[in-house]
Short mmCIF file of C-alpha atoms and ligand atoms in Angstrom, two decimals:
data_model
loop_
_atom_site.label_atom_id
_atom_site.label_comp_id
_atom_site.label_asym_id
_atom_site.label_seq_id
_atom_site.Cartn_x
_atom_site.Cartn_y
_atom_site.Cartn_z
CA UNK D 1 200.79 73.44 158.13
CA UNK D 2 203.92 72.16 158.10
CA UNK D 3 204.10 72.19 161.91
CA UNK D 4 200.96 71.60 163.08
CA UNK D 5 200.93 72.49 167.15
CA UNK D 6 200.97 69.88 169.50
CA UNK D 7 197.29 70.17 170.29
CA UNK D 8 195.56 67.45 173.14
CA UNK D 9 192.11 68.02 173.49
CA UNK D 10 190.99 67.58 177.00
CA UNK D 11 189.15 64.37 177.92
CA UNK D 12 185.31 66.01 178.12
CA UNK D 13 186.19 66.76 174.35
CA UNK D 14 186.55 63.38 173.22
CA UNK D 15 183.92 61.99 172.12
CA UNK D 16 183.05 58.52 172.87
CA UNK D 17 183.96 57.41 169.69
CA UNK D 18 186.12 58.69 166.94
CA UNK D 19 184.59 58.01 164.15
CA UNK D 20 183.57 59.70 161.84
CA UNK D 21 183.94 58.59 158.92
CA UNK D 22 181.43 58.34 155.33
CA UNK D 23 182.26 54.39 154.27
CA UNK D 24 183.88 52.33 155.57
CA UNK D 25 181.91 53.78 158.63
CA UNK D 26 181.65 53.26 162.18
CA UNK D 27 180.79 49.78 162.98
CA UNK D 28 179.20 49.61 166.71
CA UNK D 29 181.63 48.01 168.98
CA UNK D 30 178.76 45.73 170.17
CA UNK D 31 178.17 44.27 166.91
CA UNK D 32 182.20 43.51 166.80
CA UNK D 33 181.50 41.43 170.19
CA UNK D 34 178.09 39.82 168.72
CA UNK D 35 180.80 38.07 165.76
CA UNK D 36 183.44 37.39 168.06
CA UNK D 37 180.56 35.76 170.26
CA UNK D 38 179.36 33.49 167.02
CA UNK D 39 183.37 31.56 167.98
CA UNK D 40 183.35 28.71 165.57
CA UNK D 41 179.52 28.75 164.61
CA UNK D 42 179.27 31.21 161.13
CA UNK D 43 182.51 32.58 159.90
CA UNK D 44 184.57 30.05 158.13
CA UNK D 45 181.74 27.42 156.95
CA UNK D 46 179.80 27.09 154.05
CA UNK D 47 177.35 29.40 152.66
CA UNK D 48 175.58 27.23 151.05
CA UNK D 49 174.43 25.91 154.38
CA UNK D 50 171.56 26.06 156.29
CA UNK D 51 173.51 29.07 158.86
CA UNK D 52 174.56 31.54 156.30
CA UNK D 53 171.16 30.93 154.77
CA UNK D 54 169.45 31.49 158.10
CA UNK D 55 171.20 35.09 158.38
CA UNK D 56 170.97 36.43 154.74
CA UNK D 57 167.18 35.22 155.24
CA UNK D 58 167.11 37.10 158.19
CA UNK D 59 168.36 40.07 156.37
CA UNK D 60 165.69 40.04 153.63
CA UNK D 61 163.37 40.31 156.24
CA UNK D 62 164.91 42.74 158.39
CA UNK D 63 164.96 44.81 155.16
CA UNK D 64 161.60 44.49 154.30
CA UNK D 65 160.57 45.47 157.74
CA UNK D 66 162.59 48.40 158.21
CA UNK D 67 161.89 49.75 154.32
CA UNK D 68 157.89 48.75 154.85
CA UNK D 69 157.84 47.05 151.59
CA UNK D 70 154.83 45.60 150.07
CA UNK D 71 153.91 42.61 148.60
CA UNK D 72 156.00 41.50 145.78
CA UNK D 73 158.69 43.53 146.25
CA UNK D 74 161.93 41.59 146.91
CA UNK D 75 164.97 42.13 149.07
CA UNK D 76 167.94 40.92 146.02
CA UNK D 77 171.80 40.85 147.37
CA UNK D 78 175.46 40.22 145.80
CA UNK D 79 178.55 41.03 145.21
CA UNK D 80 180.62 44.26 144.57
CA UNK D 81 179.11 46.51 146.71
CA UNK D 82 177.16 49.53 145.12
CA UNK D 83 180.08 50.20 141.73
CA UNK D 84 179.65 46.62 140.63
CA UNK D 85 175.22 47.22 140.94
CA UNK D 86 176.00 50.70 138.03
CA UNK D 87 177.04 47.90 135.58
CA UNK D 88 174.42 45.47 136.67
CA UNK D 89 171.81 48.37 135.88
CA UNK D 90 173.52 49.58 132.40
CA UNK D 91 173.00 45.40 131.25
CA UNK D 92 170.02 44.34 133.20
CA UNK D 93 167.40 47.29 134.12
CA UNK D 94 168.07 50.31 131.42
CA UNK D 95 166.25 49.11 128.47
CA UNK D 96 167.44 52.14 125.81
CA UNK D 97 168.03 55.05 127.58
CA UNK D 98 168.54 56.59 131.47
CA UNK D 99 168.10 59.95 133.08
CA UNK D 100 170.89 60.89 135.52
CA UNK D 101 170.78 63.81 137.75
CA UNK D 102 174.59 64.31 138.33
CA UNK D 103 175.57 65.98 141.49
CA UNK D 104 178.81 64.81 142.56
CA UNK D 105 181.44 62.20 142.45
CA UNK D 106 178.95 59.11 142.82
CA UNK D 107 176.31 60.30 140.61
CA UNK D 108 178.37 60.72 137.71
CA UNK D 109 179.75 57.30 137.51
CA UNK D 110 176.29 55.55 136.89
CA UNK D 111 176.18 58.69 134.20
CA UNK D 112 179.15 57.25 132.88
CA UNK D 113 178.49 53.51 133.35
CA UNK D 114 175.08 54.38 131.32
CA UNK D 115 177.16 56.65 128.23
CA UNK D 116 180.04 53.86 128.05
CA UNK D 117 177.60 51.28 127.52
CA UNK D 118 177.89 50.37 123.74
CA UNK D 119 174.22 48.60 123.99
CA UNK D 120 172.56 52.08 125.77
CA UNK D 121 171.51 55.13 123.57
CA UNK D 122 173.37 58.31 125.16
CA UNK D 123 171.53 58.90 128.52
CA UNK D 124 170.21 62.26 129.27
CA UNK D 125 172.23 64.17 132.23
CA UNK D 126 170.64 66.76 134.18
CA UNK D 127 174.01 68.19 135.87
CA UNK D 128 173.97 70.98 138.76
CA UNK D 129 176.67 72.82 140.97
CA UNK D 130 178.05 71.01 143.98
CA UNK D 131 176.36 71.92 146.75
CA UNK D 132 172.76 71.59 144.73
CA UNK D 133 171.26 68.49 143.53
CA UNK D 134 168.94 69.32 140.13
CA UNK D 135 165.55 68.31 139.00
CA UNK D 136 164.58 65.46 136.97
CA UNK D 137 161.70 66.47 134.29
CA UNK D 138 159.41 63.84 132.48
CA UNK D 139 160.42 62.67 128.46
CA UNK D 140 158.98 59.79 127.26
CA UNK D 141 162.26 58.64 125.64
CA UNK D 142 163.43 57.24 129.12
CA UNK D 143 162.80 54.33 130.69
CA UNK D 144 164.80 54.21 134.10
CA UNK D 145 165.66 57.49 135.76
CA UNK D 146 168.61 57.57 137.99
CA UNK D 147 168.75 59.71 141.16
CA UNK D 148 171.24 59.19 144.11
CA UNK D 149 169.34 59.71 147.96
CA UNK D 150 172.72 61.15 149.22
CA UNK D 151 175.86 62.19 147.23
CA UNK D 152 178.34 61.13 149.79
CA UNK D 153 181.19 63.45 148.11
CA UNK D 154 179.39 66.69 148.58
CA UNK D 155 176.66 66.45 151.25
CA UNK D 156 173.59 66.93 149.08
CA UNK D 157 170.11 64.64 149.61
CA UNK D 158 167.67 64.91 147.48
CA UNK D 159 163.63 63.72 148.75
CA UNK D 160 162.63 60.86 146.45
CA UNK D 161 159.62 61.55 144.85
CA UNK D 162 159.06 59.70 140.96
CA UNK D 163 158.44 62.64 138.21
CA UNK D 164 155.24 63.29 137.38
CA UNK D 165 154.54 62.81 133.93
CA UNK D 166 156.21 59.49 133.75
CA UNK D 167 155.58 57.02 131.27
CA UNK D 168 153.91 53.64 133.83
CA UNK D 169 157.06 51.56 132.17
CA UNK D 170 159.74 53.59 133.37
CA UNK D 171 162.07 52.70 136.34
CA UNK D 172 163.17 54.51 138.93
CA UNK D 173 166.15 53.76 140.28
CA UNK D 174 168.28 55.47 143.38
CA UNK D 175 171.49 54.99 144.63
CA UNK D 176 170.83 55.29 148.63
CA UNK D 177 174.46 54.38 149.36
CA UNK D 178 174.58 56.46 152.05
CA UNK D 179 171.12 57.40 152.58
CA UNK D 180 169.39 54.09 153.22
CA UNK D 181 168.54 53.40 156.95
CA UNK D 182 169.02 57.06 157.76
CA UNK D 183 166.87 59.16 155.64
CA UNK D 184 163.66 58.73 155.27
CA UNK D 185 162.23 56.61 152.24
CA UNK D 186 158.93 56.05 151.12
CA UNK D 187 158.87 52.38 148.58
CA UNK D 188 155.72 53.67 146.65
CA UNK D 189 158.40 56.25 145.10
CA UNK D 190 161.28 53.57 143.93
CA UNK D 191 161.27 50.76 141.79
CA UNK D 192 165.04 49.76 143.06
CA UNK D 193 166.29 51.73 145.85
CA UNK D 194 170.39 49.98 145.98
CA UNK D 195 172.90 50.22 148.71
CA UNK D 196 176.08 49.21 149.81
CA UNK D 197 176.34 48.00 154.08
CA UNK D 198 179.18 50.10 155.08
CA UNK D 199 177.70 53.73 155.70
CA UNK D 200 174.06 53.41 157.55
CA UNK D 201 173.73 49.75 158.25
CA UNK D 202 177.98 49.96 160.10
CA UNK D 203 178.81 47.02 158.38
CA UNK D 204 181.80 46.71 155.84
CA UNK D 205 182.08 46.70 152.06
CA UNK D 206 182.14 44.36 148.14
CA UNK D 207 177.97 43.21 148.85
CA UNK D 208 175.35 45.34 147.28
CA UNK D 209 171.20 44.98 148.18
CA UNK D 210 168.68 46.18 146.39
CA UNK D 211 165.17 46.51 147.25
CA UNK D 212 163.17 45.66 143.86
CA UNK D 213 159.97 46.48 143.03
CA UNK D 214 157.95 43.99 141.06
CA UNK D 215 157.87 45.81 137.97
CA UNK D 216 162.04 46.08 138.11
CA UNK D 217 161.92 42.34 138.30
CA UNK D 218 159.73 42.02 135.55
CA UNK D 219 161.97 44.52 133.46
CA UNK D 220 164.92 42.97 133.89
CA UNK D 221 163.32 39.08 133.51
CA UNK D 222 162.75 40.65 129.90
CA UNK D 223 165.90 42.28 129.28
CA UNK D 224 167.93 39.39 130.18
CA UNK D 225 165.53 37.07 128.23
CA UNK D 226 166.20 39.29 125.06
CA UNK D 227 169.42 39.31 122.41
CA UNK D 228 171.61 41.15 124.65
CA UNK D 229 174.15 39.65 126.14
CA UNK D 230 174.78 39.77 130.22
CA UNK D 231 177.92 38.52 131.96
CA UNK D 232 177.03 36.43 134.60
CA UNK D 233 178.64 38.39 137.36
CA UNK D 234 176.30 40.76 135.83
CA UNK D 235 173.24 39.32 135.75
CA UNK D 236 170.40 40.32 137.91
CA UNK D 237 167.97 37.22 136.80
CA UNK D 238 170.77 35.60 138.47
CA UNK D 239 170.84 37.49 141.29
CA UNK D 240 166.90 37.39 142.16
CA UNK D 241 167.56 34.01 141.97
CA UNK D 242 170.14 33.08 144.32
CA UNK D 243 169.12 35.75 146.23
CA UNK D 244 165.33 33.68 146.40
CA UNK D 245 167.11 30.90 147.86
CA UNK D 246 168.94 33.11 149.93
CA UNK D 247 172.35 32.92 149.21
CA UNK D 248 174.22 35.27 146.47
CA UNK D 249 175.99 33.68 143.20
CA UNK D 250 179.67 33.45 144.04
CA UNK D 251 181.38 33.54 147.85
CA UNK D 252 180.06 36.72 150.27
CA UNK D 253 181.85 37.93 153.22
CA UNK D 254 180.65 36.74 156.15
CA UNK D 255 181.83 39.03 158.27
CA UNK D 256 179.88 41.70 156.31
CA UNK D 257 176.64 39.59 156.09
CA UNK D 258 176.56 39.30 159.97
CA UNK D 259 177.21 42.65 160.66
CA UNK D 260 174.81 43.50 158.30
CA UNK D 261 172.51 41.80 160.01
CA UNK D 262 173.51 42.53 163.29
CA UNK D 263 172.77 46.06 162.53
CA UNK D 264 169.54 45.71 161.09
CA UNK D 265 168.20 43.97 163.99
CA UNK D 266 169.78 46.62 166.38
CA UNK D 267 167.75 49.09 164.64
CA UNK D 268 164.11 47.50 164.72
CA UNK D 269 164.39 46.77 168.15
CA UNK D 270 165.05 50.07 168.40
CA UNK D 271 161.93 51.46 167.12
CA UNK D 272 162.62 51.28 163.15
CA UNK D 273 163.46 54.18 160.82
CA UNK D 274 161.80 56.48 163.71
CA UNK D 275 164.93 55.12 165.46
CA UNK D 276 167.30 56.23 162.54
CA UNK D 277 166.26 58.69 161.04
CA UNK D 278 165.75 60.57 164.51
CA UNK D 279 169.22 60.37 165.36
CA UNK D 280 170.56 61.41 161.96
CA UNK D 281 168.12 64.63 162.69
CA UNK D 282 169.29 65.30 165.72
CA UNK D 283 172.87 64.62 164.71
CA UNK D 284 172.55 66.85 161.91
CA UNK D 285 170.18 70.29 163.85
CA UNK D 286 173.31 69.94 166.29
CA UNK D 287 176.23 70.99 163.57
CA UNK D 288 174.36 72.94 161.41
CA UNK D 289 173.30 75.70 163.85
CA UNK D 290 176.93 74.94 165.21
CA UNK D 291 177.90 75.79 161.84
CA UNK D 292 175.66 78.40 161.61
CA UNK D 293 176.70 80.45 164.60
CA UNK D 294 180.10 79.99 164.60
CA UNK D 295 182.05 82.89 163.17
CA UNK D 296 184.80 80.86 161.23
CA UNK D 297 182.37 78.28 159.42
CA UNK D 298 179.03 77.65 157.71
CA UNK D 299 177.45 75.08 155.93
CA UNK D 300 178.47 74.34 152.17
CA UNK D 301 174.80 73.16 151.02
CA UNK D 302 173.17 76.97 150.78
CA UNK D 303 169.67 75.50 151.14
CA UNK D 304 168.91 73.60 153.95
CA UNK D 305 166.72 71.46 152.34
CA UNK D 306 168.76 70.17 150.66
CA UNK D 307 171.49 69.89 153.80
CA UNK D 308 172.17 66.09 154.27
CA UNK D 309 171.19 64.62 157.84
CA UNK D 310 173.79 61.59 157.44
CA UNK D 311 177.07 63.18 155.69
CA UNK D 312 177.50 66.87 156.86
CA UNK D 313 180.29 68.93 154.85
CA UNK D 314 181.12 72.17 156.67
CA UNK D 315 183.32 74.94 154.89
CA UNK D 316 185.91 77.02 157.04
CA UNK D 317 186.64 80.62 156.54
CA UNK D 318 190.29 81.01 154.50
CA UNK D 319 192.14 82.29 157.14
CA UNK D 320 190.95 78.71 159.04
CA UNK D 321 192.80 75.84 157.19
CA UNK D 322 190.52 72.76 157.84
CA UNK D 323 192.97 70.22 156.96
CA UNK D 324 195.56 71.07 159.41
CA UNK D 325 192.18 70.70 162.27
CA UNK D 326 191.71 67.27 160.61
CA UNK D 327 195.14 66.25 161.62
CA UNK D 328 194.70 67.57 164.77
CA UNK D 329 191.28 65.85 165.45
CA UNK D 330 193.73 62.66 164.36
CA UNK D 331 196.49 62.70 166.46
CA UNK D 332 193.39 62.63 169.00
CA UNK D 333 192.19 60.03 167.94
CA UNK D 334 189.00 61.11 165.65
CA UNK D 335 189.36 60.04 162.90
CA UNK D 336 188.40 60.76 158.71
CA UNK D 337 186.60 64.08 159.21
CA UNK D 338 189.16 64.92 155.81
CA UNK D 339 186.68 66.69 152.87
CA UNK D 340 186.09 64.49 149.46
CA UNK D 341 189.03 64.83 148.10
CA UNK D 342 188.48 65.64 144.43
CA UNK D 343 185.89 68.48 145.75
CA UNK D 344 188.53 70.39 146.77
CA UNK D 345 187.21 72.83 149.36
CA UNK D 346 188.54 74.20 152.96
CA UNK D 347 186.09 72.14 154.14
CA UNK D 348 185.68 69.06 157.10
CA UNK D 349 183.21 66.12 156.49
CA UNK D 350 181.46 64.43 159.09
CA UNK D 351 179.20 61.25 158.83
CA UNK D 352 176.21 61.19 161.08
CA UNK D 353 175.07 57.75 160.57
CA UNK D 354 173.00 55.71 163.08
CA UNK D 355 175.23 54.32 164.74
CA UNK D 356 177.35 57.63 165.28
CA UNK D 357 175.86 59.14 168.59
CA UNK D 358 174.75 62.54 168.44
CA UNK D 359 176.26 63.39 171.70
CA UNK D 360 179.18 62.42 170.10
CA UNK D 361 178.20 64.94 167.26
CA UNK D 362 178.15 67.85 169.86
CA UNK D 363 181.32 66.78 171.66
CA UNK D 364 182.85 66.67 168.27
CA UNK D 365 181.38 70.65 167.54
CA UNK D 366 183.24 71.68 170.81
CA UNK D 367 186.22 69.93 170.27
CA UNK D 368 186.70 71.84 166.98
CA UNK D 369 186.10 74.98 168.59
CA UNK D 370 188.52 74.29 171.34
CA UNK D 371 191.32 73.46 168.40
CA UNK D 372 190.27 76.70 166.35
CA UNK D 373 190.66 78.91 169.42
CA UNK D 374 194.42 77.17 169.63
CA UNK D 375 195.83 77.74 166.22
CA UNK D 376 194.14 81.15 165.27
C1 PLP A 1 180.31 54.75 148.82
C2 PLP A 1 179.36 55.11 148.22
C3 PLP A 1 179.31 54.73 146.96
C4 PLP A 1 180.19 53.68 146.71
O1 PLP A 1 179.93 52.18 147.19
P1 PLP A 1 180.98 51.36 146.96
O2 PLP A 1 180.29 50.33 147.61
O3 PLP A 1 182.53 51.26 147.58
O4 PLP A 1 180.83 50.75 145.62
C5 PLP A 1 178.32 55.03 145.69
N1 PLP A 1 177.30 55.71 145.96
C6 PLP A 1 177.04 56.77 146.97
C7 PLP A 1 176.32 57.49 147.24
C8 PLP A 1 177.99 56.79 148.48
O5 PLP A 1 178.23 56.88 149.04
#
């Protein structure tokens, strides 16, 4: 490992774009061109004026269309990314007690936020081994069920289904940060579907977006108007009211908004979710069948139904140093294939978000074969 062999990949093994990271992830070059073409019309202008408000309106309308949201659902947004939304949820969505499915780094963080909140009861946390996901169960004490559509740290995705037998009042809140826009979801099955735009939406970080059902909006209003102390920055009612006016509570990053809107338009103009999910499915078929057929690697996630179609985790046999492969790829301009640090496996993690060309995934697999042949 100390002296990595100098391996220069032949031209045909270099993907058209070398960015395979899970976030911030590949931003399409066309988006950057489009941004440059706005010249002095958006960046550097007030977010309280029509130009930026129209952009926010377009994002809200575009996401409503992309996710086929029923009448009454609202697209709400604010600053702070998905991580801020966990605190928002502990202040404004969980009434007394939540249930969390914990199967990796991100799902454990929301569970911890709920556990630490002094105004809430101890949450019910259902865990499973990394590389799998647990199942929820109905519990009459639970008023919010917390799911993660795609656990980015392990490459496990779960189907979003409201658990059978839950109370009519209970909410289902889904962290969809890396899944939204690349995995199928049915709006009947959630009350809150929240994400940040630096994954499938090929934008930058710092923003959160929540698709909210009328029931979730009603819950928010009840809690915020109750005795509970809610800091203004985490006040979801404030965010809902600002979003209805196509603005955020405080200043947003205009570049992030522009790139998010550009990506939503790209998705819609190519056919919406059929297009995006189709690309992710193709990439997933390519990489998992490559790993299964290879004699030095295999998919980390044993159950094919739980294998993510947006983030692949590939284990390597011990005689092959995955980190060395990642370093050689990086020297050839192919970046961010390193595994999630805390998982601690001899693994590569590869994003397959909609922006990433399925042909590039295929090229990447061939490049890895080439490197393995050279270093062994
Ligand atoms: C990336 C990610 C987050 C964190 O998003 P931030 O915008 O950095 O707060 C949360 N959950 C999941 C599933 C993620 O993939």
